[in-house]
PDB file of C-alpha atoms in Angstrom:
ATOM      1  CA  UNK S  22     -58.817   7.399   2.482  1.00 57.00           C
ATOM      2  CA  UNK S  23     -55.578   8.272   4.611  1.00 69.00           C
ATOM      3  CA  UNK S  24     -54.291  11.478   3.673  1.00 82.00           C
ATOM      4  CA  UNK S  25     -52.251  14.073   5.409  1.00 87.00           C
ATOM      5  CA  UNK S  26     -51.697  17.838   4.232  1.00 91.00           C
ATOM      6  CA  UNK S  27     -48.387  19.651   4.913  1.00 93.00           C
ATOM      7  CA  UNK S  28     -49.549  23.215   3.923  1.00 93.00           C
ATOM      8  CA  UNK S  29     -45.990  24.753   4.105  1.00 96.00           C
ATOM      9  CA  UNK S  30     -43.932  24.096   1.227  1.00 94.00           C
ATOM     10  CA  UNK S  31     -40.994  25.944   2.036  1.00 97.00           C
ATOM     11  CA  UNK S  32     -40.142  27.730   5.260  1.00 97.00           C
ATOM     12  CA  UNK S  33     -37.134  30.038   6.014  1.00 98.00           C
ATOM     13  CA  UNK S  34     -35.818  30.828   9.332  1.00 98.00           C
ATOM     14  CA  UNK S  35     -32.569  32.484  11.023  1.00 98.00           C
ATOM     15  CA  UNK S  36     -30.650  30.542  12.632  1.00 98.00           C
ATOM     16  CA  UNK S  37     -31.626  30.121  16.428  1.00 97.00           C
ATOM     17  CA  UNK S  38     -35.363  30.805  15.955  1.00 98.00           C
ATOM     18  CA  UNK S  39     -38.156  28.779  16.589  1.00 98.00           C
ATOM     19  CA  UNK S  40     -39.972  27.303  13.458  1.00 98.00           C
ATOM     20  CA  UNK S  41     -43.357  24.951  13.447  1.00 97.00           C
ATOM     21  CA  UNK S  42     -43.961  22.722  11.098  1.00 97.00           C
ATOM     22  CA  UNK S  43     -47.968  22.014  10.543  1.00 96.00           C
ATOM     23  CA  UNK S  44     -49.417  18.697   9.687  1.00 94.00           C
ATOM     24  CA  UNK S  45     -52.959  18.089   9.322  1.00 94.00           C
ATOM     25  CA  UNK S  46     -54.194  14.368   8.665  1.00 91.00           C
ATOM     26  CA  UNK S  47     -57.492  12.839   7.629  1.00 89.00           C
ATOM     27  CA  UNK S  48     -58.407   9.363   8.621  1.00 85.00           C
ATOM     28  CA  UNK S  49     -61.361   7.020   9.356  1.00 84.00           C
ATOM     29  CA  UNK S  50     -59.267   4.857  11.603  1.00 81.00           C
ATOM     30  CA  UNK S  51     -60.040   5.069  15.261  1.00 81.00           C
ATOM     31  CA  UNK S  52     -56.482   3.961  16.080  1.00 81.00           C
ATOM     32  CA  UNK S  53     -53.656   4.518  13.981  1.00 83.00           C
ATOM     33  CA  UNK S  54     -49.849   5.815  13.844  1.00 84.00           C
ATOM     34  CA  UNK S  55     -48.483   9.005  12.655  1.00 87.00           C
ATOM     35  CA  UNK S  56     -44.441   9.668  11.789  1.00 91.00           C
ATOM     36  CA  UNK S  57     -42.272  12.379  10.741  1.00 94.00           C
ATOM     37  CA  UNK S  58     -39.192  12.218   8.522  1.00 95.00           C
ATOM     38  CA  UNK S  59     -36.430  14.023   8.024  1.00 96.00           C
ATOM     39  CA  UNK S  60     -34.740  14.413   4.442  1.00 96.00           C
ATOM     40  CA  UNK S  61     -31.165  16.698   4.331  1.00 96.00           C
ATOM     41  CA  UNK S  62     -29.478  17.550   1.273  1.00 95.00           C
ATOM     42  CA  UNK S  63     -27.592  14.357   1.616  1.00 94.00           C
ATOM     43  CA  UNK S  64     -30.615  12.598   0.961  1.00 93.00           C
ATOM     44  CA  UNK S  65     -30.838  10.437   3.059  1.00 94.00           C
ATOM     45  CA  UNK S  66     -34.345   9.320   4.810  1.00 95.00           C
ATOM     46  CA  UNK S  67     -34.525   9.684   8.892  1.00 95.00           C
ATOM     47  CA  UNK S  68     -37.165   8.597  11.006  1.00 93.00           C
ATOM     48  CA  UNK S  69     -37.555  11.349  14.007  1.00 94.00           C
ATOM     49  CA  UNK S  70     -40.827   9.968  15.743  1.00 90.00           C
ATOM     50  CA  UNK S  71     -43.835   7.459  15.752  1.00 87.00           C
ATOM     51  CA  UNK S  72     -47.061   8.795  17.466  1.00 86.00           C
ATOM     52  CA  UNK S  73     -49.836   6.345  18.416  1.00 84.00           C
ATOM     53  CA  UNK S  74     -53.177   7.751  18.146  1.00 84.00           C
ATOM     54  CA  UNK S  75     -54.415   6.668  21.560  1.00 83.00           C
ATOM     55  CA  UNK S  76     -51.083   8.506  23.117  1.00 81.00           C
ATOM     56  CA  UNK S  77     -51.818  12.485  23.566  1.00 76.00           C
ATOM     57  CA  UNK S  78     -48.805  13.393  25.407  1.00 79.00           C
ATOM     58  CA  UNK S  79     -46.748  15.618  23.710  1.00 82.00           C
ATOM     59  CA  UNK S  80     -43.236  14.640  23.396  1.00 84.00           C
ATOM     60  CA  UNK S  81     -39.833  16.699  23.288  1.00 86.00           C
ATOM     61  CA  UNK S  82     -36.574  15.419  22.300  1.00 87.00           C
ATOM     62  CA  UNK S  83     -33.970  17.549  22.880  1.00 92.00           C
ATOM     63  CA  UNK S  84     -34.893  20.757  20.265  1.00 94.00           C
ATOM     64  CA  UNK S  85     -37.596  18.701  18.567  1.00 95.00           C
ATOM     65  CA  UNK S  86     -41.050  18.868  19.926  1.00 93.00           C
ATOM     66  CA  UNK S  87     -44.166  17.438  18.635  1.00 92.00           C
ATOM     67  CA  UNK S  88     -47.624  18.575  19.252  1.00 92.00           C
ATOM     68  CA  UNK S  89     -50.297  15.834  18.822  1.00 91.00           C
ATOM     69  CA  UNK S  90     -54.086  17.226  18.659  1.00 91.00           C
ATOM     70  CA  UNK S  91     -56.498  14.381  18.025  1.00 88.00           C
ATOM     71  CA  UNK S  92     -59.529  17.066  18.238  1.00 89.00           C
ATOM     72  CA  UNK S  93     -57.833  19.094  14.973  1.00 92.00           C
ATOM     73  CA  UNK S  94     -56.223  16.411  13.756  1.00 91.00           C
ATOM     74  CA  UNK S  95     -53.198  17.763  13.702  1.00 93.00           C
ATOM     75  CA  UNK S  96     -49.251  16.506  14.469  1.00 93.00           C
ATOM     76  CA  UNK S  97     -47.158  19.531  14.611  1.00 95.00           C
ATOM     77  CA  UNK S  98     -43.679  19.531  14.643  1.00 95.00           C
ATOM     78  CA  UNK S  99     -41.525  22.367  16.214  1.00 96.00           C
ATOM     79  CA  UNK S 100     -37.686  22.982  15.965  1.00 97.00           C
ATOM     80  CA  UNK S 101     -36.705  25.540  19.310  1.00 97.00           C
ATOM     81  CA  UNK S 102     -33.215  27.382  18.318  1.00 97.00           C
ATOM     82  CA  UNK S 103     -32.917  25.913  15.076  1.00 97.00           C
ATOM     83  CA  UNK S 104     -29.532  25.483  13.663  1.00 97.00           C
ATOM     84  CA  UNK S 105     -28.380  25.168   9.797  1.00 97.00           C
ATOM     85  CA  UNK S 106     -27.584  21.345  10.224  1.00 96.00           C
ATOM     86  CA  UNK S 107     -31.791  21.335  10.763  1.00 97.00           C
ATOM     87  CA  UNK S 108     -31.975  22.204   6.846  1.00 98.00           C
ATOM     88  CA  UNK S 109     -33.939  19.451   5.390  1.00 97.00           C
ATOM     89  CA  UNK S 110     -37.555  18.378   4.112  1.00 96.00           C
ATOM     90  CA  UNK S 111     -39.391  17.293   6.574  1.00 97.00           C
ATOM     91  CA  UNK S 112     -42.300  14.744   5.593  1.00 94.00           C
ATOM     92  CA  UNK S 113     -45.232  14.195   7.781  1.00 93.00           C
ATOM     93  CA  UNK S 114     -46.487  10.518   7.032  1.00 88.00           C
ATOM     94  CA  UNK S 115     -50.243   9.902   6.779  1.00 77.00           C
ATOM     95  CA  UNK S 116     -51.805   7.492   9.401  1.00 68.00           C
ATOM     96  CA  UNK S 117     -51.148   3.905   9.295  1.00 69.00           C
ATOM     97  CA  UNK S 118     -53.754   1.444  10.458  1.00 64.00           C
ATOM     98  CA  UNK S 119     -53.019  -0.025  13.920  1.00 54.00           C
ATOM     99  CA  UNK S 120     -54.441  -3.653  13.245  1.00 50.00           C
ATOM    100  CA  UNK S 121     -50.793  -4.953  12.600  1.00 50.00           C
ATOM    101  CA  UNK S 122     -51.678  -6.404   9.053  1.00 50.00           C
ATOM    102  CA  UNK S 123     -51.222  -5.772   5.955  1.00 57.00           C
ATOM    103  CA  UNK S 124     -48.149  -3.984   4.053  1.00 65.00           C
ATOM    104  CA  UNK S 125     -47.064  -1.380   6.600  1.00 70.00           C
ATOM    105  CA  UNK S 126     -46.518   0.760   4.109  1.00 75.00           C
ATOM    106  CA  UNK S 127     -45.982   4.474   4.335  1.00 78.00           C
ATOM    107  CA  UNK S 128     -46.804   7.024   1.957  1.00 76.00           C
ATOM    108  CA  UNK S 129     -44.578  10.352   2.414  1.00 80.00           C
ATOM    109  CA  UNK S 130     -46.454  13.603   0.472  1.00 76.00           C
ATOM    110  CA  UNK S 131     -44.364  16.435  -0.899  1.00 82.00           C
ATOM    111  CA  UNK S 132     -42.991  17.524   2.514  1.00 92.00           C
ATOM    112  CA  UNK S 133     -42.204  20.956   3.829  1.00 96.00           C
ATOM    113  CA  UNK S 134     -38.491  22.374   3.184  1.00 96.00           C
ATOM    114  CA  UNK S 135     -36.789  24.307   5.977  1.00 98.00           C
ATOM    115  CA  UNK S 136     -34.028  26.565   5.193  1.00 98.00           C
ATOM    116  CA  UNK S 137     -32.234  27.736   8.145  1.00 98.00           C
ATOM    117  CA  UNK S 138     -30.047  30.795   7.301  1.00 97.00           C
ATOM    118  CA  UNK S 139     -27.275  31.523   9.892  1.00 96.00           C
TER     119      UNK S 139
ATOM    120  CA  UNK P  21     -28.268   2.745  12.132  1.00 61.00           C
ATOM    121  CA  UNK P  22     -30.481  -0.121  10.491  1.00 70.00           C
ATOM    122  CA  UNK P  23     -27.440  -1.780   8.339  1.00 90.00           C
ATOM    123  CA  UNK P  24     -29.094  -0.859   5.397  1.00 96.00           C
ATOM    124  CA  UNK P  25     -26.766  -0.949   2.381  1.00 97.00           C
ATOM    125  CA  UNK P  26     -28.054  -0.103  -1.200  1.00 98.00           C
ATOM    126  CA  UNK P  27     -25.844  -1.132  -4.262  1.00 97.00           C
ATOM    127  CA  UNK P  28     -25.076   0.859  -6.494  1.00 98.00           C
ATOM    128  CA  UNK P  29     -25.488   3.995  -5.002  1.00 97.00           C
ATOM    129  CA  UNK P  30     -25.711   5.707  -8.492  1.00 97.00           C
ATOM    130  CA  UNK P  31     -26.399   4.465 -12.148  1.00 98.00           C
ATOM    131  CA  UNK P  32     -26.874   5.397 -15.448  1.00 98.00           C
ATOM    132  CA  UNK P  33     -28.196   3.082 -18.045  1.00 97.00           C
ATOM    133  CA  UNK P  34     -29.735   3.369 -21.056  1.00 97.00           C
ATOM    134  CA  UNK P  35     -33.280   2.603 -22.347  1.00 97.00           C
ATOM    135  CA  UNK P  36     -34.184  -0.890 -22.541  1.00 97.00           C
ATOM    136  CA  UNK P  37     -31.639  -2.693 -20.679  1.00 97.00           C
ATOM    137  CA  UNK P  38     -32.306  -4.575 -17.600  1.00 96.00           C
ATOM    138  CA  UNK P  39     -31.044  -3.124 -14.175  1.00 98.00           C
ATOM    139  CA  UNK P  40     -31.041  -4.704 -10.806  1.00 98.00           C
ATOM    140  CA  UNK P  41     -30.562  -2.995  -7.665  1.00 98.00           C
ATOM    141  CA  UNK P  42     -29.876  -4.622  -4.347  1.00 98.00           C
ATOM    142  CA  UNK P  43     -31.111  -3.916  -0.802  1.00 98.00           C
ATOM    143  CA  UNK P  44     -28.613  -5.664   2.011  1.00 98.00           C
ATOM    144  CA  UNK P  45     -29.630  -5.813   5.423  1.00 96.00           C
ATOM    145  CA  UNK P  46     -27.621  -7.176   8.337  1.00 94.00           C
ATOM    146  CA  UNK P  47     -30.151  -7.470  11.105  1.00 90.00           C
ATOM    147  CA  UNK P  48     -32.775 -10.137   9.776  1.00 89.00           C
ATOM    148  CA  UNK P  49     -35.727  -8.478   9.661  1.00 92.00           C
ATOM    149  CA  UNK P  50     -38.837  -9.868   8.148  1.00 91.00           C
ATOM    150  CA  UNK P  51     -40.283  -6.897   6.264  1.00 91.00           C
ATOM    151  CA  UNK P  52     -38.288  -4.970   3.364  1.00 94.00           C
ATOM    152  CA  UNK P  53     -39.601  -2.482   0.835  1.00 94.00           C
ATOM    153  CA  UNK P  54     -38.814  -0.735  -2.282  1.00 96.00           C
ATOM    154  CA  UNK P  55     -40.149   2.871  -2.716  1.00 94.00           C
ATOM    155  CA  UNK P  56     -39.203   5.289  -5.756  1.00 95.00           C
ATOM    156  CA  UNK P  57     -38.936   9.280  -4.899  1.00 94.00           C
ATOM    157  CA  UNK P  58     -39.880  11.687  -7.797  1.00 92.00           C
ATOM    158  CA  UNK P  59     -39.851  15.437  -7.502  1.00 86.00           C
ATOM    159  CA  UNK P  60     -44.062  16.482  -7.153  1.00 78.00           C
ATOM    160  CA  UNK P  61     -44.916  12.458  -6.432  1.00 80.00           C
ATOM    161  CA  UNK P  62     -43.338  12.279  -2.779  1.00 81.00           C
ATOM    162  CA  UNK P  63     -42.614   8.705  -1.880  1.00 86.00           C
ATOM    163  CA  UNK P  64     -44.058   5.680  -3.579  1.00 88.00           C
ATOM    164  CA  UNK P  65     -44.625   2.311  -2.969  1.00 89.00           C
ATOM    165  CA  UNK P  66     -43.041  -0.197  -5.588  1.00 93.00           C
ATOM    166  CA  UNK P  67     -43.043  -3.591  -3.896  1.00 93.00           C
ATOM    167  CA  UNK P  68     -42.500  -5.105  -0.509  1.00 92.00           C
ATOM    168  CA  UNK P  69     -41.427  -8.528   1.098  1.00 93.00           C
ATOM    169  CA  UNK P  70     -42.918 -10.167   4.208  1.00 90.00           C
ATOM    170  CA  UNK P  71     -40.343 -13.107   3.965  1.00 92.00           C
ATOM    171  CA  UNK P  72     -38.159 -15.160   1.720  1.00 95.00           C
ATOM    172  CA  UNK P  73     -39.855 -15.759  -1.055  1.00 93.00           C
ATOM    173  CA  UNK P  74     -42.946 -13.585  -0.270  1.00 93.00           C
ATOM    174  CA  UNK P  75     -43.566 -10.327  -1.963  1.00 93.00           C
ATOM    175  CA  UNK P  76     -46.415  -8.179  -2.999  1.00 90.00           C
ATOM    176  CA  UNK P  77     -47.121  -5.065  -5.237  1.00 90.00           C
ATOM    177  CA  UNK P  78     -47.482  -1.625  -4.060  1.00 88.00           C
ATOM    178  CA  UNK P  79     -48.802   1.413  -5.829  1.00 85.00           C
ATOM    179  CA  UNK P  80     -46.248   1.614  -8.696  1.00 92.00           C
ATOM    180  CA  UNK P  81     -45.051  -2.006  -9.316  1.00 94.00           C
ATOM    181  CA  UNK P  82     -45.519  -1.554 -13.188  1.00 96.00           C
ATOM    182  CA  UNK P  83     -42.236  -2.212 -14.640  1.00 96.00           C
ATOM    183  CA  UNK P  84     -40.397  -3.771 -11.831  1.00 98.00           C
ATOM    184  CA  UNK P  85     -40.375  -7.047 -10.568  1.00 97.00           C
ATOM    185  CA  UNK P  86     -38.471  -7.971  -7.225  1.00 98.00           C
ATOM    186  CA  UNK P  87     -36.943 -11.215  -5.719  1.00 97.00           C
ATOM    187  CA  UNK P  88     -35.806 -12.261  -2.167  1.00 97.00           C
ATOM    188  CA  UNK P  89     -34.056 -15.533  -1.890  1.00 96.00           C
ATOM    189  CA  UNK P  90     -32.398 -14.656   1.550  1.00 96.00           C
ATOM    190  CA  UNK P  91     -33.664 -12.755   4.723  1.00 95.00           C
ATOM    191  CA  UNK P  92     -30.952 -10.151   3.985  1.00 96.00           C
ATOM    192  CA  UNK P  93     -31.226  -9.429   0.196  1.00 97.00           C
ATOM    193  CA  UNK P  94     -33.845  -7.763  -1.746  1.00 98.00           C
ATOM    194  CA  UNK P  95     -33.404  -7.145  -5.264  1.00 98.00           C
ATOM    195  CA  UNK P  96     -35.619  -5.083  -7.526  1.00 98.00           C
ATOM    196  CA  UNK P  97     -35.198  -5.464 -11.538  1.00 98.00           C
ATOM    197  CA  UNK P  98     -36.126  -3.183 -14.250  1.00 97.00           C
ATOM    198  CA  UNK P  99     -36.758  -5.810 -17.041  1.00 94.00           C
ATOM    199  CA  UNK P 100     -36.364  -3.170 -19.567  1.00 97.00           C
ATOM    200  CA  UNK P 101     -35.651   0.632 -18.197  1.00 97.00           C
ATOM    201  CA  UNK P 102     -37.562   3.429 -19.609  1.00 97.00           C
ATOM    202  CA  UNK P 103     -36.868   7.143 -18.918  1.00 97.00           C
ATOM    203  CA  UNK P 104     -39.694   7.265 -16.911  1.00 96.00           C
ATOM    204  CA  UNK P 105     -37.735   5.002 -14.153  1.00 98.00           C
ATOM    205  CA  UNK P 106     -35.517   7.621 -13.644  1.00 97.00           C
ATOM    206  CA  UNK P 107     -35.720   8.281 -10.161  1.00 97.00           C
ATOM    207  CA  UNK P 108     -33.867   8.005  -6.871  1.00 97.00           C
ATOM    208  CA  UNK P 109     -34.772   4.264  -5.387  1.00 98.00           C
ATOM    209  CA  UNK P 110     -35.243   3.424  -1.437  1.00 97.00           C
ATOM    210  CA  UNK P 111     -35.171   0.643  -0.037  1.00 97.00           C
ATOM    211  CA  UNK P 112     -36.545   0.122   3.747  1.00 94.00           C
ATOM    212  CA  UNK P 113     -37.203  -2.572   6.593  1.00 93.00           C
ATOM    213  CA  UNK P 114     -39.190  -2.324   9.067  1.00 89.00           C
ATOM    214  CA  UNK P 115     -37.698  -3.702  12.435  1.00 83.00           C
ATOM    215  CA  UNK P 116     -38.992  -7.059  13.786  1.00 75.00           C
ATOM    216  CA  UNK P 117     -41.596  -5.890  16.582  1.00 73.00           C
ATOM    217  CA  UNK P 118     -41.197  -2.110  15.778  1.00 66.00           C
ATOM    218  CA  UNK P 119     -45.061  -0.907  14.981  1.00 67.00           C
ATOM    219  CA  UNK P 120     -44.843   0.791  11.276  1.00 73.00           C
ATOM    220  CA  UNK P 121     -41.944   2.494  11.571  1.00 84.00           C
ATOM    221  CA  UNK P 122     -39.327   2.036   8.693  1.00 90.00           C
ATOM    222  CA  UNK P 123     -35.766   2.650   8.467  1.00 93.00           C
ATOM    223  CA  UNK P 124     -34.200   3.297   5.046  1.00 95.00           C
ATOM    224  CA  UNK P 125     -31.297   2.854   3.140  1.00 96.00           C
ATOM    225  CA  UNK P 126     -29.077   5.296   1.453  1.00 96.00           C
ATOM    226  CA  UNK P 127     -30.837   5.213  -1.650  1.00 97.00           C
ATOM    227  CA  UNK P 128     -29.956   4.492  -5.395  1.00 98.00           C
ATOM    228  CA  UNK P 129     -29.911   7.459  -7.990  1.00 97.00           C
ATOM    229  CA  UNK P 130     -30.686   5.848 -11.346  1.00 98.00           C
ATOM    230  CA  UNK P 131     -30.474   7.466 -14.587  1.00 98.00           C
ATOM    231  CA  UNK P 132     -31.919   5.918 -17.649  1.00 98.00           C
ATOM    232  CA  UNK P 133     -31.196   8.067 -20.894  1.00 96.00           C
TER     233      UNK P 133
END
């Protein structure tokens, strides 16, 4: 079964600190996707990034960066110079098969709640 | 913005009454999904649709039915609401050509008393 572990249930940081959210996954598939989503206090679910298993380049988008390590089955998310607006629950979604068939359904766990304190 | 709206956004209903939630998209994507989100359970798939009149069950489909008579609308019906169906319901779409990522509507908070 495909599974993801976000060991950090809640994290608090002071504004402008860097913070890394950990995600460790398990899969038997050789090719797969991984996702990060954000859910701010307002409640909407916001897509942040998709990572293909065959592309191990790290990605940076503004203050956000993602470190994908296939060898350790990790897909960690770092926010640099955190801001109060980054306060949210962040979900790492488990691997979805790359086959292109099926329901394409996503499964979210409990996520990591990040609080950025001014 | 994937052009997804949900209605109603909030609803309080009594046990045993039927409830229908509507998801509307403006971009004619083929795949649409209904999820529920509950504390301690994360996000769980209820039903999904892969085209007009084409639907299938997800992980927690008992007590729910869906219909999709037009590409843009995906309806979720609770035939006889129960307190265990108190939840936040999210509709999502998978954009045509996009690989797996889904875009979510704003959610509907349903309370069954």
